[in-house]
Short mmCIF file of C-alpha atoms in Angstrom, two decimals:
data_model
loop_
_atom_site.label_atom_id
_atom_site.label_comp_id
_atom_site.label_asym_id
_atom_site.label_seq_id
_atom_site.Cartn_x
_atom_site.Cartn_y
_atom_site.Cartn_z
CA UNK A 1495 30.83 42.43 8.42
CA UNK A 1496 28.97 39.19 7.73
CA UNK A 1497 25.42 39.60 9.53
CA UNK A 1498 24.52 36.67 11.90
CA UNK A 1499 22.40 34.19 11.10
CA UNK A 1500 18.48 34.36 11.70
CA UNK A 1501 16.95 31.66 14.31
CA UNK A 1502 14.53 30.42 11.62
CA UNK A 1503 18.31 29.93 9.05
CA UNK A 1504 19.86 28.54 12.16
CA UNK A 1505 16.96 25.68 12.54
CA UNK A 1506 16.44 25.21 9.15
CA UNK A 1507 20.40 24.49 9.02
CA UNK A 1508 20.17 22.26 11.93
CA UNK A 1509 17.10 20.28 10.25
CA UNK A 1510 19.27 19.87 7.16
CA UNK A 1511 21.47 18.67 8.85
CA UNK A 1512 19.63 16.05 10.97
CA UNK A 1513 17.73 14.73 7.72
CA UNK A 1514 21.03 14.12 6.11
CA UNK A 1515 21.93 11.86 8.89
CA UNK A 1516 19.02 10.37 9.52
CA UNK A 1517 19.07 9.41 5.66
CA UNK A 1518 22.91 8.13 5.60
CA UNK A 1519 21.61 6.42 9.02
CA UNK A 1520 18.90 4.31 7.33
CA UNK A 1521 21.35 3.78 4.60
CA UNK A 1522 23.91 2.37 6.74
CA UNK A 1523 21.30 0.09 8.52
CA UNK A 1524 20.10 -1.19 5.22
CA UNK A 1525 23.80 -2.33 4.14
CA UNK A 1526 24.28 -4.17 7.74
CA UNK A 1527 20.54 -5.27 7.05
CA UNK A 1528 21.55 -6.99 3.41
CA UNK A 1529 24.17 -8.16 5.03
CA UNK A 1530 22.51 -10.02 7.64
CA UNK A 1531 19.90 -11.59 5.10
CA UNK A 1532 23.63 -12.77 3.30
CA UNK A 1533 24.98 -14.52 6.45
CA UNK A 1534 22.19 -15.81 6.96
CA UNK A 1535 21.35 -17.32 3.24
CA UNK A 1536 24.84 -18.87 3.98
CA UNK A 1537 24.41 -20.47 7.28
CA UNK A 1538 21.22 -22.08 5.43
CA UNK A 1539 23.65 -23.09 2.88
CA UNK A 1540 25.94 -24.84 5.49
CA UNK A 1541 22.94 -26.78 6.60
CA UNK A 1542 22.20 -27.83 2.90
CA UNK A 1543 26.29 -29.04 2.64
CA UNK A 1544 25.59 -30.81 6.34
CA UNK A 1545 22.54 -32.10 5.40
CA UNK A 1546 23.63 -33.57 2.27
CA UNK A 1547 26.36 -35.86 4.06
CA UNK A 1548 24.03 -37.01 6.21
CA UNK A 1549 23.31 -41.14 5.39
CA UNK A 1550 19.92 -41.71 6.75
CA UNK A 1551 16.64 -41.04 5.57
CA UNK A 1552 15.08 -39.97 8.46
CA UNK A 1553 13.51 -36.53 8.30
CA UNK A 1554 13.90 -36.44 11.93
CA UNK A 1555 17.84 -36.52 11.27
CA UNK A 1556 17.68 -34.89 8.51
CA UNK A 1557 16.71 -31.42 9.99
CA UNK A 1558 19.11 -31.80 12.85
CA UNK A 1559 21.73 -29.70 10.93
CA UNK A 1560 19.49 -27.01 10.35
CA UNK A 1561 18.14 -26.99 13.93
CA UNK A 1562 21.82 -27.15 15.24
CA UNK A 1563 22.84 -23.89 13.19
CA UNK A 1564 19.93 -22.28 14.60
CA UNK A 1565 19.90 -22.42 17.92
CA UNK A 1566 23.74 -21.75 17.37
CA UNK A 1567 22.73 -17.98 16.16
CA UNK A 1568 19.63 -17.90 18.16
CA UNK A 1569 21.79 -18.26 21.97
CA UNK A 1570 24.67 -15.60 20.31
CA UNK A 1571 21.74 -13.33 19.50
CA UNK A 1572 18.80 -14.05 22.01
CA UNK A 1573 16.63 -14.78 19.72
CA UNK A 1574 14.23 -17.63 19.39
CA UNK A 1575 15.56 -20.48 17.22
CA UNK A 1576 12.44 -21.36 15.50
CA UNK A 1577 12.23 -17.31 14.57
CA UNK A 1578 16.38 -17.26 12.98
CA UNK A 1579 15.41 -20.90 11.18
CA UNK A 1580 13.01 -18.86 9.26
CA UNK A 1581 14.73 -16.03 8.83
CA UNK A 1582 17.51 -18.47 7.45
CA UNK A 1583 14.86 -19.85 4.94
CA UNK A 1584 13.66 -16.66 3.81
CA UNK A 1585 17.10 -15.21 3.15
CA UNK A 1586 18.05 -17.99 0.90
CA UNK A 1587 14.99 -17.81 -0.73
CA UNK A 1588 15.81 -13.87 -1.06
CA UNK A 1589 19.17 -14.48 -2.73
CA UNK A 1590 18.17 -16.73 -5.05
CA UNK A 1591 15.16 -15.27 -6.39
CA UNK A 1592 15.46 -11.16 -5.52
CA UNK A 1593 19.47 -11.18 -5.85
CA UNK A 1594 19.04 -7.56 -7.42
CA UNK A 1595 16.45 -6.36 -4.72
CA UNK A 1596 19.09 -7.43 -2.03
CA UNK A 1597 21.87 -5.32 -3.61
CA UNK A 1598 20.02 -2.09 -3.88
CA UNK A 1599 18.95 -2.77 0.28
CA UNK A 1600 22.35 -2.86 0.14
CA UNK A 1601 23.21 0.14 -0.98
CA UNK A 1602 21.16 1.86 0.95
CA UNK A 1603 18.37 2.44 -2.38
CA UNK A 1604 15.66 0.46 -0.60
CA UNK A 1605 15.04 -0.57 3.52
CA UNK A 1606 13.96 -4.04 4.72
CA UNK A 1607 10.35 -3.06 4.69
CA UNK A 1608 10.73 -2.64 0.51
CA UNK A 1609 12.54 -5.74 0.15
CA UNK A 1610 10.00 -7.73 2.69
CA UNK A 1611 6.86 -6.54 0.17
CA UNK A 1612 9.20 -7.31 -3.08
CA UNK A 1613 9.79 -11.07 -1.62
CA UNK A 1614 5.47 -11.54 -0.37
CA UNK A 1615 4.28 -10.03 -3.21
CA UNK A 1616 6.57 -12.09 -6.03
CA UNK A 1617 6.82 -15.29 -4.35
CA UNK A 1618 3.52 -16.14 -6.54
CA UNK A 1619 6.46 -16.24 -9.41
CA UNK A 1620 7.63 -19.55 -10.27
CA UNK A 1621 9.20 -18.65 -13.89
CA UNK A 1622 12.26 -17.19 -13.81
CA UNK A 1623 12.11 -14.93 -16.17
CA UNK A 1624 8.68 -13.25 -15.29
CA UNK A 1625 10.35 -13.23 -11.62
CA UNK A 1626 13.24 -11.37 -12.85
CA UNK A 1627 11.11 -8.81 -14.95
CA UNK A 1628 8.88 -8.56 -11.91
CA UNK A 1629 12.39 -7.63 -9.61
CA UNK A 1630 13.54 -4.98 -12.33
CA UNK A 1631 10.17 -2.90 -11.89
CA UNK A 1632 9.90 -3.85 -8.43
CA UNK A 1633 13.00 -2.54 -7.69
CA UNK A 1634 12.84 0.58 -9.48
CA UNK A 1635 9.35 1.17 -8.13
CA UNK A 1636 10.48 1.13 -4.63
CA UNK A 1637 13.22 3.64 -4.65
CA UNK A 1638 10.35 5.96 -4.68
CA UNK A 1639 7.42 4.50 -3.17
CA UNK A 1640 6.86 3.68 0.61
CA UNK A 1641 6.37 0.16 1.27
CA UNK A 1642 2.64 0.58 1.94
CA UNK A 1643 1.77 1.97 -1.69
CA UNK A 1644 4.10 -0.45 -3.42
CA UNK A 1645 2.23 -3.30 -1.73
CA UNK A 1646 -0.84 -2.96 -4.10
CA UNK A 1647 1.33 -1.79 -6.91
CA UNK A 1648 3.67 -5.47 -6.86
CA UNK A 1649 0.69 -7.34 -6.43
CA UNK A 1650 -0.90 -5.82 -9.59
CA UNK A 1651 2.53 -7.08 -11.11
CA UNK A 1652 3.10 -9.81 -10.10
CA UNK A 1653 -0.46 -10.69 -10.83
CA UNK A 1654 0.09 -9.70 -15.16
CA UNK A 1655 3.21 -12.09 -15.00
CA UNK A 1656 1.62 -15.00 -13.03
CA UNK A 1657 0.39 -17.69 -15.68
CA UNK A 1658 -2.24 -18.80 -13.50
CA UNK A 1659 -5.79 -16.96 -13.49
CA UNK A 1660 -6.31 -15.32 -10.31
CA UNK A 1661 -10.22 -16.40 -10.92
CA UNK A 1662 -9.00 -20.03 -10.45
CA UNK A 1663 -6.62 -19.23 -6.93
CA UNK A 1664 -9.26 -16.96 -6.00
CA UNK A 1665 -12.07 -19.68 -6.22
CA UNK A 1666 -9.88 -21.74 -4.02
CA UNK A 1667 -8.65 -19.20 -1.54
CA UNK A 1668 -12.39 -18.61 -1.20
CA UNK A 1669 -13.16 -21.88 -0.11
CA UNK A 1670 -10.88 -21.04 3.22
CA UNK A 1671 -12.63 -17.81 4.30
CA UNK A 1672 -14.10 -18.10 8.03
CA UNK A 1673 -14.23 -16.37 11.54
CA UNK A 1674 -11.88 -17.33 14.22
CA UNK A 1675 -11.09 -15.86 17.59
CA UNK A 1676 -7.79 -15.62 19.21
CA UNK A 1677 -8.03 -15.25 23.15
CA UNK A 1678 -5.70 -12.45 24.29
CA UNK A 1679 -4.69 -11.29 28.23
CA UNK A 1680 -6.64 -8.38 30.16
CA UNK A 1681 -9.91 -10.71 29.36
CA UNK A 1682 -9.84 -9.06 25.71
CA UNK A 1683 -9.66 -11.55 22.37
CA UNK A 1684 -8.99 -10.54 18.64
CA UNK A 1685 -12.27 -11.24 16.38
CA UNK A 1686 -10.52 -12.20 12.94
CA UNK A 1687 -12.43 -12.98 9.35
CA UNK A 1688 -11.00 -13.92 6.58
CA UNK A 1689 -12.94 -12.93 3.89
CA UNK A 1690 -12.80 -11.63 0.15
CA UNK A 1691 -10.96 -8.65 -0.43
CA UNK A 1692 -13.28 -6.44 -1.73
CA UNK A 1693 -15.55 -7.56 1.29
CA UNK A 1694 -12.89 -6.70 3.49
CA UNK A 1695 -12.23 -3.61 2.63
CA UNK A 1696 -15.99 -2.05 2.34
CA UNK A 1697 -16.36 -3.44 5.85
CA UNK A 1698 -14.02 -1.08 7.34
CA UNK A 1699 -15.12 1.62 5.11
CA UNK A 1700 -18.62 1.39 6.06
CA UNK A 1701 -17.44 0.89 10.24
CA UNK A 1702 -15.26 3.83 9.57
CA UNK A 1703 -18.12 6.22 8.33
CA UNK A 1704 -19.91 4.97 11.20
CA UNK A 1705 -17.28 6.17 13.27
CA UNK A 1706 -17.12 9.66 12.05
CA UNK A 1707 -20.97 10.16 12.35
CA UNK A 1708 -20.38 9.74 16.02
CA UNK A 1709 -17.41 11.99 15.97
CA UNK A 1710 -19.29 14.58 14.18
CA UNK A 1711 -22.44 14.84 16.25
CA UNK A 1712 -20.42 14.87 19.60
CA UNK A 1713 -21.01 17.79 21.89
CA UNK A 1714 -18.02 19.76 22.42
CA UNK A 1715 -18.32 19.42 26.03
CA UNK A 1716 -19.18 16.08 25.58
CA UNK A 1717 -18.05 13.04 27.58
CA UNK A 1718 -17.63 10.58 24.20
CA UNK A 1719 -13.96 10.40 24.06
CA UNK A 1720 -14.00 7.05 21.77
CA UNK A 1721 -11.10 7.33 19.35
CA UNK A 1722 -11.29 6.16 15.51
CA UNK A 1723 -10.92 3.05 16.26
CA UNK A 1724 -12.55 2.32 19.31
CA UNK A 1725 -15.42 3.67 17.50
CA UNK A 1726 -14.92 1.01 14.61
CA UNK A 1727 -14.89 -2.01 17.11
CA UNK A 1728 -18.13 -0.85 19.10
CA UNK A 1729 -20.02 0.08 15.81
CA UNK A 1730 -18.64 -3.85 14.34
CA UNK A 1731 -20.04 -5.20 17.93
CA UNK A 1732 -23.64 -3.45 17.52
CA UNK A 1733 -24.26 -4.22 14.23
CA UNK A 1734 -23.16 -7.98 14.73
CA UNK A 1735 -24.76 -8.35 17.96
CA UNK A 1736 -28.08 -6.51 17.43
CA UNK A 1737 -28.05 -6.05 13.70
CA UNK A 1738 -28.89 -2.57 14.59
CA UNK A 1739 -26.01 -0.02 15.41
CA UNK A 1740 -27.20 1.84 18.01
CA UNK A 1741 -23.85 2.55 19.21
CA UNK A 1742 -24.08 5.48 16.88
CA UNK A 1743 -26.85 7.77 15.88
CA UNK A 1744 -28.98 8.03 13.22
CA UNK A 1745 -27.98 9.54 9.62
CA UNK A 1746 -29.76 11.19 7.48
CA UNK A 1747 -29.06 8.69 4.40
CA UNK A 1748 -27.82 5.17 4.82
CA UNK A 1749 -24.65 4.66 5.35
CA UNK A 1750 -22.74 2.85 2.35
CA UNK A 1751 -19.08 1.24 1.87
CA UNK A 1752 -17.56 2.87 -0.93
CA UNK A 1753 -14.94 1.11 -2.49
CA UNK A 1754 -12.65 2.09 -5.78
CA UNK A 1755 -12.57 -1.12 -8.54
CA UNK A 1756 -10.40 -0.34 -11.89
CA UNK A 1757 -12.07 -3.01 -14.70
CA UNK A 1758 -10.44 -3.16 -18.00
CA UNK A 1759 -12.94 -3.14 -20.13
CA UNK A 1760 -12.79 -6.58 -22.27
CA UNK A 1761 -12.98 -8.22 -18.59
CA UNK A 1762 -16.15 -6.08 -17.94
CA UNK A 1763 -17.73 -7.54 -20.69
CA UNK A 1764 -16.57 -11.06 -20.18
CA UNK A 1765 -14.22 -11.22 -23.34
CA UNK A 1766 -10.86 -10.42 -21.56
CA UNK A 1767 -9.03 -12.42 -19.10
CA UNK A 1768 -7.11 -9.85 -17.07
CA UNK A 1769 -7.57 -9.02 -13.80
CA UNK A 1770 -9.69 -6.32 -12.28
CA UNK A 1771 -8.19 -3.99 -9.23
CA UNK A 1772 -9.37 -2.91 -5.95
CA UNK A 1773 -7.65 0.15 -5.63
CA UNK A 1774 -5.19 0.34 -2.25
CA UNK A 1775 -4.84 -3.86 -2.47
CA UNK A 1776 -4.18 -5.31 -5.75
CA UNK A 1777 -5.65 -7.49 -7.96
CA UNK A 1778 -9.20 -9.32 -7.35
CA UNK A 1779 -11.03 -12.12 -9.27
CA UNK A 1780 -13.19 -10.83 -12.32
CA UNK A 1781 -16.88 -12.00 -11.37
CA UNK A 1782 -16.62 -9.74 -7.93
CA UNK A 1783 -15.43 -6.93 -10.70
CA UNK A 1784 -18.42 -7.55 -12.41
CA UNK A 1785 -20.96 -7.80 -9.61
CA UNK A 1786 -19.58 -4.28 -8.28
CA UNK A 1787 -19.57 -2.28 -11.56
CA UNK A 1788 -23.05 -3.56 -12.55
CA UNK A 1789 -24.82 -2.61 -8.71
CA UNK A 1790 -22.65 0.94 -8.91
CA UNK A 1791 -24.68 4.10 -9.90
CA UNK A 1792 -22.47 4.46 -12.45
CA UNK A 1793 -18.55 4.69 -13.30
CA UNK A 1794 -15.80 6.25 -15.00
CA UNK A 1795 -14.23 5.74 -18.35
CA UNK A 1796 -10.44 5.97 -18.08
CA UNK A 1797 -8.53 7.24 -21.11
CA UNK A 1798 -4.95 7.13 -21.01
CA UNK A 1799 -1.82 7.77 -22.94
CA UNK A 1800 -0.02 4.69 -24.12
CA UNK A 1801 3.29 5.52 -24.11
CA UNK A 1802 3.54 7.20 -20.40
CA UNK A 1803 0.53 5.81 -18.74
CA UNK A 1804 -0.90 9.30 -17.88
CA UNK A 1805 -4.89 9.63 -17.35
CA UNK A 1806 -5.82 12.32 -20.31
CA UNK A 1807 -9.64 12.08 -19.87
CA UNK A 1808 -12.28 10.30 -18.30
CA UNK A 1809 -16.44 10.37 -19.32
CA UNK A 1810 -19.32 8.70 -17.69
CA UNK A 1811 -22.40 7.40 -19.30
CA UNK A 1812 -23.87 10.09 -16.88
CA UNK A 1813 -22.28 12.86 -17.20
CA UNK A 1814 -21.79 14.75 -13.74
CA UNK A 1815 -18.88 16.90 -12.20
CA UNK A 1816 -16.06 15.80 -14.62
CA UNK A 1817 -12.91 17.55 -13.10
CA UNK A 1818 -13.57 15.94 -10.11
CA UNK A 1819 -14.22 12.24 -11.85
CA UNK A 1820 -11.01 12.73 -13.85
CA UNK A 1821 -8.99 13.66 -10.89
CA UNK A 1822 -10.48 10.22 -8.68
CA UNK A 1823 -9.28 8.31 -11.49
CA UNK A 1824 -5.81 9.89 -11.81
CA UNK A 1825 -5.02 10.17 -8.23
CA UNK A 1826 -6.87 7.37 -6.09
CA UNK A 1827 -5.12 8.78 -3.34
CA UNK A 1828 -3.60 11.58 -1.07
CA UNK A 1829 -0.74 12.93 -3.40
CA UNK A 1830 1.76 13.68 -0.60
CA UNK A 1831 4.64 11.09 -0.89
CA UNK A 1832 3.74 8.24 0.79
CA UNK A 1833 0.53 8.78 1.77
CA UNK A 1834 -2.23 5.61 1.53
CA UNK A 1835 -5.55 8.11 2.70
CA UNK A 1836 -8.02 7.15 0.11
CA UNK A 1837 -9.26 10.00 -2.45
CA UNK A 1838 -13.32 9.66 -0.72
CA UNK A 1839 -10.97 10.89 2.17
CA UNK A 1840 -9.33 13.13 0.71
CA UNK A 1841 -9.85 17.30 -0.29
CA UNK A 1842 -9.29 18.40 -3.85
CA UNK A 1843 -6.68 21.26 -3.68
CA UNK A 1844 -5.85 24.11 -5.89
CA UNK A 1845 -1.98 23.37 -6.44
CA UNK A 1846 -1.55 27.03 -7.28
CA UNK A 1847 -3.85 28.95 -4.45
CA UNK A 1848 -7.50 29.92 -6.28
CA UNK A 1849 -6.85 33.16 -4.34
CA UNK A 1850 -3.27 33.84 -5.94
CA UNK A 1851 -5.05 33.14 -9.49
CA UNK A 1852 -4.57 29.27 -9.78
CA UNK A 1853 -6.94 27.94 -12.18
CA UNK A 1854 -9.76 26.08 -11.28
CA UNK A 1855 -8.47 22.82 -13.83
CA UNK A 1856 -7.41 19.95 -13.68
CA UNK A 1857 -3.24 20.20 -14.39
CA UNK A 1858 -4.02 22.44 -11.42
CA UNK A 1859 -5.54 20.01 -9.07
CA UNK A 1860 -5.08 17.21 -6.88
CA UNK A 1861 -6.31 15.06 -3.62
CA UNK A 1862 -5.25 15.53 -0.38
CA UNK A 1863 -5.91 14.27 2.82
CA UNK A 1864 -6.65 16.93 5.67
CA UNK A 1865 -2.97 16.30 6.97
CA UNK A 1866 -1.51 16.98 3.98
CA UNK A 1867 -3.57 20.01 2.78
CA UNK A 1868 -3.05 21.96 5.96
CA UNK A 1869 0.76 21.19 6.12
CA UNK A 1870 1.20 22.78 2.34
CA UNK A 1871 -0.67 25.79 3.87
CA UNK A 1872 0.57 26.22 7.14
CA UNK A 1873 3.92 25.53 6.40
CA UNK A 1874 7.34 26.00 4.25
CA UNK A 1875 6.93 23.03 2.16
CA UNK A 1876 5.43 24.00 -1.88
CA UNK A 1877 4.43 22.14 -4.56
CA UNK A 1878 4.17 22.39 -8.03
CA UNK A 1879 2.61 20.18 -10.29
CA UNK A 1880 3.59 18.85 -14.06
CA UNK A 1881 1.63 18.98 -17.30
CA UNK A 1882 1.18 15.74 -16.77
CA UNK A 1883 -0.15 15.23 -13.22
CA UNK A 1884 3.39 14.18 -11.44
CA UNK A 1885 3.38 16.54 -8.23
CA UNK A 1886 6.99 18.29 -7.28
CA UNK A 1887 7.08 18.39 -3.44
CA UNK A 1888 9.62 20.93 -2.12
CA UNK A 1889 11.01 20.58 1.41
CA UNK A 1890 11.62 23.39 3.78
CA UNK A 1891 15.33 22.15 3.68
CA UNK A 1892 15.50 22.20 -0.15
CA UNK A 1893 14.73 18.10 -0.83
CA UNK A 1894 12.81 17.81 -3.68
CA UNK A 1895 10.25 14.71 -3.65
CA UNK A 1896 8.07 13.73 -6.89
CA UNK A 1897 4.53 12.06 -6.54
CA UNK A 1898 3.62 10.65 -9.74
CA UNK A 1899 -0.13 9.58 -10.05
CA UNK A 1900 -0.68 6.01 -9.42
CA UNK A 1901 -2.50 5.48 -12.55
CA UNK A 1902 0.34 6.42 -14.77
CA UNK A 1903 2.63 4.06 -12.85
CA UNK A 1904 0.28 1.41 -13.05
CA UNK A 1905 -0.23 1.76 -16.76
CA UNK A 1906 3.89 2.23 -17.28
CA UNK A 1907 5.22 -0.64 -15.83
CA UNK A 1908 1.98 -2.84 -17.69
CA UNK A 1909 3.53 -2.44 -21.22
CA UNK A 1910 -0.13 -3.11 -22.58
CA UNK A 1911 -2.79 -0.47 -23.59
CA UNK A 1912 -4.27 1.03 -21.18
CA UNK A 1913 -7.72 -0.23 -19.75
CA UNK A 1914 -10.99 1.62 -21.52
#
């Protein structure tokens, strides 16, 4: 006589079960997705034919078609015809120039989110056959990244195929940074700067360090309930308002932005032309690259192997805690599949448990955020990790997820030597 199931088989069945769906779900919404951006490449396409027959000159006239068709599919599907006259542009400028990235969301190998970062991030492209190389790798690229780490990984891409120098569009985008405010209801308004990337990004790292220095001197019984990010916008107010932030206490040491820049080195030294990377965004103009690897402390000298892009070594011209150097070049960030959190954010785990005799090394170790680490601990889901850094996530249910380190995709899909 067969023994009945367990409760913990019986919900692990039943959460098999439910990801299976929920996969062939997202699938299915993908094909009806592609084929909405289809129908909608060809009502633009009936507007071009309209258009065309169309005997006067006046652009007035001349976008009648177009406006026609769109408030035809905007009153069918309550929608706003100004937002499906967009959508109409974008999706023939998605089948002309990603026709392979709008199969695959088609079949269910990417979702709309992929195919939306694909279409920003190569739009830069204006030769066709750099735009096609950039849609092979794109697409391959995100049937196994989320759509937030592909972001910086496209732009990076797009930004070795693109003829012109990002120092030159940089220069110019440059010239449009400023500070605007955009009045909102409840007698709140949105503070928004545009500013240069590398700016950008330290300025929320150094708000959010600010914020956890209040979090971590609170009193448990306490009545500071700020969250993260209420935290962030009164520490931004303070220090703009008062240029003292005395909405949080004290430290110790200065607080500092820390942001992660990878500089090949013929740029670092002003012989090379390509461009440098802010880790988490993409590419950024060479003379901020400079200006931030000669105020840094030091930095790290990648070494990496040319024919898979793995990190094999890394020194410093200061020598200090080298496993942990290595592994901040390798990683950059949480190794859990699709996880952004930032390695300074991040723990550095023994794959294999210290306490079950996993080496203390570094094909044995590898970032990740506090979410992350306690959810390999606390519950079913292993991991195992390759010789060469790629980390083999197992499910509870059996689904087996690799996380390969973002270094060696970067360096992969270059098809030049590595930087350093």
């Amino acid at each position: 006589m067969t023994p009945a199931p367990t409760t913990e088989a019986r919900e692990l069945a039943l959460l098999d079960s439910l990801v299976t769906s929920i996969a062939e779900t997202r699938a299915a919404v993908a094909a009806l997705q592609a084929l909405e951006v289809t129908l909608l490449a060809s009502a633009e396409a009936l507007a071009d034919e309209q258009t065309s027959r169309l005997t006067s000159s006046s652009s007035r006239d001349r976008e009648m078609p177009r406006r026609s068709i769109a408030a035809e599919i905007a009153t069918a599907t309550r929608t706003s015809d100004r937002t499906v006259q967009r959508r109409m542009d974008e999706a023939s400028a998605l089948t002309r120039s990603f026709p392979a990235a709008v199969r695959a969301l088609g079949a269910g190998r990417i979702d709309r989110a992929h195919l939306s970062v694909i279409f920003e991030t190569g739009a830069v492209l204006t030769d066709a056959a750099a735009r096609a190389d950039f849609e092979r790798a794109a697409v391959s690229l995100a049937q196994r990244e989320s759509p937030g780490r592909l972001r910086p990984l496209l732009r990076t891409l797009a930004e070795r195929l693109e003829p012109s120098s990002i120092d030159s569009r940089h220069a110019a985008a440059n010239e449009r940074r400023g500070v605007w405010v955009q009045d909102l209801d409840d007698g709140m308004a949105q503070l928004i700067a545009t500013l240069p990337t590398a700016v950008a990004h330290a300025i929320r790292d150094r708000l959010t360090r600010l914020g956890h220095e209040v979090i971590d001197a609170r009193e448990p019984s306490g009545d500071d309930r700020r969250t993260l990010d209420q935290l962030r916008a009164d520490a931004l107010s303070d220090l703009l308002l008062t240029a003292e932030p005395t909405a949080v206490p004290r430290s110790r040491e200065p607080i500092v932005a820390t942001v992660q820049v990878l500089v090949p080195v013929a740029t670092l030294t002003g012989q090379g032309s390509e461009a440098a990377e802010l880790v988490g965004h993409g590419p950024i103009d060479r003379d901020t690259a400079r200006c931030l690897a000669g105020a840094a402390p030091g930095w790290d000298r990648i070494f990496a192997d040319r024919a898979t892009g793995a990190v094999i070594a890394v020194d410093r011209y200061r020598p200090s805690e080298e496993q942990r150097r290595l592994l901040r070049a390798r990683d950059e960030r949480c190794r859990f599949p699709g996880c952004r959190m930032p390695v300074h954010r991040c723990d550095v785990d023994h794959t294999v448990d210290a306490a079950r005799g996993g080496a203390t090394s570094t094909c044995n170790l590898a970032h990740l955020c506090r979410r992350h680490h306690s959810l390999k601990h606390a519950s079913d889901w292993t991991v195992r990790q390759r010789p060469d850094g790629t980390l083999v996530w197992s499910s509870p249910t059996g689904r087996v997820h690799l996380d390969e380190p973002p270094s060696t995709v970067r360096f992969r899909m270059s098809g030049d030597p590595p930087p350093f």
